[in-house]
Amino acid sequence: MPQPIPLVDSSWQVNPAALKLLGSLSGPPCVVGIFGPKGTGKSFLLGQLAGQENGFGPMPGIWIQQLAHPTKPEKNLILLDTEGFPEKMDKGDDNLFSNFFCLNALLCDLLIYNTKCDEDPQKELEKLSYVTQLADKILVSEDDPLENSSLLPGVLPEFVWCLCNVSSDSVWDDMFQLTNNSMDSFLFSLAALKAETPIDCIQKLFPSRKAFCFRCPQVNEEDWGLFPPDSLHPVFQKQFRAFNDYILSKEPKINVSGKVLSHKLDLFVDALSKDKPILLSQISETLQGVIQWNACESLTDAMKNFALEAPEEDEPFEGEHKSREASPFQVLPSWDPASIMKGPMCLIENKPNEQLQINLDALQLLQSIGQPVMVVAIVGLYRTGKSYLMNRLAGKVKGGFSLGATVQSHTKGIWMWCLPHPLKPDHTLVLLDTEGLGDVEKSNTKNDAWIFVLSILLSSTFIFNSMGTINHYDLEQLHYVAELTKHIKVKSSPQQDGERNDGPPDDFTFFFPAFIWVVRDFWLQLKLADGRSISEDEYLELALERQNDIPENQAKIQEYIRQYFPRRKCFVFDRPASRRDLLHLETLDESKLKPEFLEQAHHFCRYIYQEAQPKTIQGGYVVTGTLLGSLAVTYVDAIRSGAIPCIENAVLALAQIENSAAVNDALRCYENMLFVDLPTEDLNELFSMHAYCESAAIQEFLARSFHDKDQEYQKQLQNQLQSKLEDLCLQNQQESMSRCQAVLQELFQELEMKINSGSYLVPGGYQHFLDDQQELVERYHTVPKKGPMAQLALQDLLTSKELEGQSILHADQTLTEQAKAIAAKEAEAEASMRAIQLQREIQQQIEQTARENERSFKEHKKQLLDKMEAERRKTTTQYEALLNQKIQEMTRLHEQQRQQEVRNLQDEIQKLHSEISQNSGREDPGPCVLL
C-alpha cells in the first residue's frame, strides 16, 4: 500500500513528489480530508479509512495518501491528514491552521471535522472560528460580498462532524441513527451555548452536513472477558462501518483530473502563503488552459484508437488536407512534439572497412527515454521491403525509413525510430531497421553476423522478413542462427562438466525475443495436399519440421529456431501493389494499395501493438530507453574489442549503473519527503518522520534496483540513510540547545539582574533565591518545543548558578552554620538528582536510537524479502511458461516419432522441473543481508 507523503509544510512549501503523484492520476480522484484539535484521534480515524492499523502517525503540515478506491475501481481515493492544532496558539499558529482549514475546504470533496465528545462544547465552538474566516479567504465574487456569500457554498465540500470517544450511555449515537446522521440536531443543541456565529457559518456555507459518533476504539478492562483486549471494540467497529460506507459512497464534487487538482493546489498555496484572498475567478481562468490541454490529450487518445480501428475512414487527422496523407494504422503523435523523433536515426553505424560504432547523437536520445521500451527489430535479405513494413508500424505511409527504388540497398547498420506506444501509455515503441543480408555490393560482409546478433540481443520482438514462400534458400539465410553460440555467451563462466554441448544452450531461451516470420508477396494458398486449410502459424511450423531429404545444416537451423524461439508467429502478405507502382511505393497513395495487403498490414500492426512485450533482462527486469542505450554500448564495445558479447556481463554492467542511480533516487525521495519542524518535542517524533521517509526511500530503491549482489547497494542506501538520520539528530540537538538556551536566558534574565544588584544579599535572601529559581524552572518546563536537550540545557544553567547560590547562602545571616551546611548538602543532593535524571534521559535516548536502528534493519529486510518473493513468483511464471512450450513441442515431436529429439526435450523438461522446485524454495536471503 502506498505510504503517506508530505503535501504542504508549515512554511508553505509544496512537496514536488506530491504534485507528481497528483499529476499522474487518471480520472477524477475522490478527496477526503480531516481536520481537528490535537490528540482527538483524527489520524487514527483516517488510517482506519485507509485500511491501516496504526493510522497516519504524528505529522507536521498536511500529508497525502493515494489509494485505489475500494468500491469504485476506476477512481482514486485521496486522503489528506492535517496536523492537529494545539489548544493554545500564538497569532502566527492561528493563522497557519486557519489557512490549513481553508486549503482543505478547497481541495476536498468531504471535509471531516474531528473532535472529542468529552471536551467542553463551548471550547469546541471557539476552535471552529476557522469556519467564520472562509468568506474572507475565498472570494467567488470580488465585488459583491452578498453575492460571494451566496456563491461560496457551491464550491465548498460536504461537512462531516465526527465525535470521538463518546461514552457508552450517550444519546448521540441513537439520535444520529434516527435522523440519518443529520448534524442539525447537534448544532441546535450547541446553539444554546450562545455561540451562534460558527454554527451560523456551518449552516450557511455547508448545505450538505452529516454527523457521526464513535465510542473509544479500545476495549476497556471491564470488557476484557467479553472481547480480546488487543482488538477494536465491536461497537466502534459497527459505528465505523456506517461511517466508512457513507464516505466511500460519495462521488467527486468537481469532476477534474489529478493534474488539474495539482495546479489548483499550487495556486491556492501561493495565495495563502502571501496572506492574500483566493480569487476563484482568476484561478478558473488560469486552469482553463490546463483543462483544455487535458481535453486535447483525451482527444489524441481517442483519435489513436479511431485510426487503429477504422481503416475505411477517408479523412486524415492532421490539418485540413483532403488528400490521403495518413495511414489507416497511423500512430498519431502526442501533444508534446519535443518527445517525438521526426524520423529515424542511425544507432549503430556500419561503414565500409570499419568496425561497428555507436552514433552518439542517437544514443543520447535513446538514453533520455525513461519509459519501458517495446523493441521491434527486423532483419532479412536486402530489397525485400523491410523498411516499408517498419514504416507501417511507425504509422508512416510516406517518409520514415529509407526505401529506395532500385536493386541497391539503402539501410546501413541499424537505424532506430522511437515513438510513443499507440496503445500503452507511458511506454515507448522502438523500431530497429537493419541493413539487408546478402548485399552483393558490400565490400565487407563480416559485420552481417554481428548486426544479426545485435538485433536479437536488443529486441523484444524479432522479425525475419522473406519473399515468396518459406523455402530452403530462406533457411540458408538464417544460418546465423546456427552460429549464435559462437557470437553470444549467456554466462561469463566456462561451460560446466556434464552440460550438453551438442545443441543450443537452454539459457538462450530466457533471453531471446519473440520470433515473427513475415513472408512478403506470398502467392500460395494456405492449404495442405489433402485440401485442408491451415493457419499462418501452422504453415511456419510445417516449414520448421525436419524432413529426411534436406541437408544436415538446414535441419540444424530448423532445430535451433525451434529451440531458441519457443514463441513463434507467422504473417503472410500479398504484394502491396502492381509491379509498376512498386517502384514508387514510398510515395504511393493508399488508394493504389491492394485491399488484401491493407487488411494484412492492419492485422500485423495490431498484433505488434497489442502483443509485443517490453524488453526485459535477466530476472524479468523491464528495460527503459536509458538501459537499452547502455546495453547497445556494452555489446558494441565487446564486438569492437574482439570479444564475444556476454549477456551476464552486460546485465552486471547495467546493474551497477542502475543500482547507483537507484540509491540516488531513493536519497532524493527521502529528502523530498522529509518535512520536519526542528526541534522536535522528543526523539520518537523525529524517528517516526524518518521511518515514513525511509520506508518510501527503500520502496523507491527496490523498484529500480536489480541484481544487487549481496545487497551491496542496499547496504549503501542503509548506511547513507543512517548517516542522514544521525545528521538530523545532531541538527535537532543543536536547534534544541539553541532554543533552550534562548528560553533560559530570557527567563533567568531578571534573576541574573537581582544577583548582580545584590538583591539576595540580605537576611533570608537564600530562600528567596531558591524560590525565584524554582519558579523559573517550573515556567521553563511549560515552554513547548524545547526538544531533547531541554534537561541538559537546564542542568548546564543551574550548574553555572551553583557558585552564586553558595555565595548567597554564606552571606545569609539568618542561617546558622549548621543550617548552611544542611542547605549546602541539599543543594548538592539536588544537583546529583538532576545529574541522575539527565543520565536517565541520555540512556533513554540511547535505547530509543537502538530500537530505531533495529526497526530500520527490519524495514530494509521486510521490503527486500517482499521484492525477492515477487521476483521468485515472476521467475517461476517464466519457467512454467517455458515448460508448457517445451511440453507442447515434445508432444508434436512424439507424434512425428522423432525419438532422439523427444529424449532431449524430456531432459530439458526435467531440468525445468528442478529449476521450478529450487526457485519455489527460496526464502530468507540469509545473514548476508544488510549486516
PDB file of N, CA, C and O in Angstrom, residues 812-821:
ATOM      1  N   ASP A 812      23.943  34.811  53.891  1.00  0.00           N
ATOM      2  CA  ASP A 812      22.641  34.912  54.574  1.00  0.00           C
ATOM      3  C   ASP A 812      22.863  34.811  56.085  1.00  0.00           C
ATOM      4  O   ASP A 812      23.182  33.735  56.615  1.00  0.00           O
ATOM      5  N   GLN A 813      22.682  35.947  56.815  1.00  0.00           N
ATOM      6  CA  GLN A 813      22.981  35.999  58.240  1.00  0.00           C
ATOM      7  C   GLN A 813      21.884  35.380  59.102  1.00  0.00           C
ATOM      8  O   GLN A 813      22.052  35.190  60.296  1.00  0.00           O
ATOM      9  N   THR A 814      20.742  35.075  58.517  1.00  0.00           N
ATOM     10  CA  THR A 814      19.657  34.473  59.305  1.00  0.00           C
ATOM     11  C   THR A 814      19.861  32.990  59.514  1.00  0.00           C
ATOM     12  O   THR A 814      19.152  32.363  60.300  1.00  0.00           O
ATOM     13  N   LEU A 815      20.796  32.386  58.795  1.00  0.00           N
ATOM     14  CA  LEU A 815      21.019  30.946  58.891  1.00  0.00           C
ATOM     15  C   LEU A 815      22.242  30.669  59.762  1.00  0.00           C
ATOM     16  O   LEU A 815      23.261  31.358  59.671  1.00  0.00           O
ATOM     17  N   THR A 816      22.140  29.651  60.599  1.00  0.00           N
ATOM     18  CA  THR A 816      23.279  29.212  61.396  1.00  0.00           C
ATOM     19  C   THR A 816      24.237  28.448  60.507  1.00  0.00           C
ATOM     20  O   THR A 816      23.892  28.050  59.378  1.00  0.00           O
ATOM     21  N   GLU A 817      25.425  28.212  61.018  1.00  0.00           N
ATOM     22  CA  GLU A 817      26.408  27.451  60.255  1.00  0.00           C
ATOM     23  C   GLU A 817      25.916  26.043  59.982  1.00  0.00           C
ATOM     24  O   GLU A 817      26.142  25.476  58.899  1.00  0.00           O
ATOM     25  N   GLN A 818      25.192  25.496  60.957  1.00  0.00           N
ATOM     26  CA  GLN A 818      24.651  24.130  60.767  1.00  0.00           C
ATOM     27  C   GLN A 818      23.597  24.118  59.670  1.00  0.00           C
ATOM     28  O   GLN A 818      23.569  23.225  58.812  1.00  0.00           O
ATOM     29  N   ALA A 819      22.735  25.157  59.692  1.00  0.00           N
ATOM     30  CA  ALA A 819      21.678  25.242  58.663  1.00  0.00           C
ATOM     31  C   ALA A 819      22.289  25.443  57.282  1.00  0.00           C
ATOM     32  O   ALA A 819      21.819  24.900  56.282  1.00  0.00           O
ATOM     33  N   LYS A 820      23.382  26.249  57.238  1.00  0.00           N
ATOM     34  CA  LYS A 820      24.046  26.462  55.947  1.00  0.00           C
ATOM     35  C   LYS A 820      24.658  25.170  55.425  1.00  0.00           C
ATOM     36  O   LYS A 820      24.616  24.894  54.224  1.00  0.00           O
ATOM     37  N   ALA A 821      25.234  24.370  56.335  1.00  0.00           N
ATOM     38  CA  ALA A 821      25.813  23.090  55.918  1.00  0.00           C
ATOM     39  C   ALA A 821      24.742  22.165  55.379  1.00  0.00           C
ATOM     40  O   ALA A 821      24.927  21.464  54.381  1.00  0.00           O
TER      41      ALA A 821
END
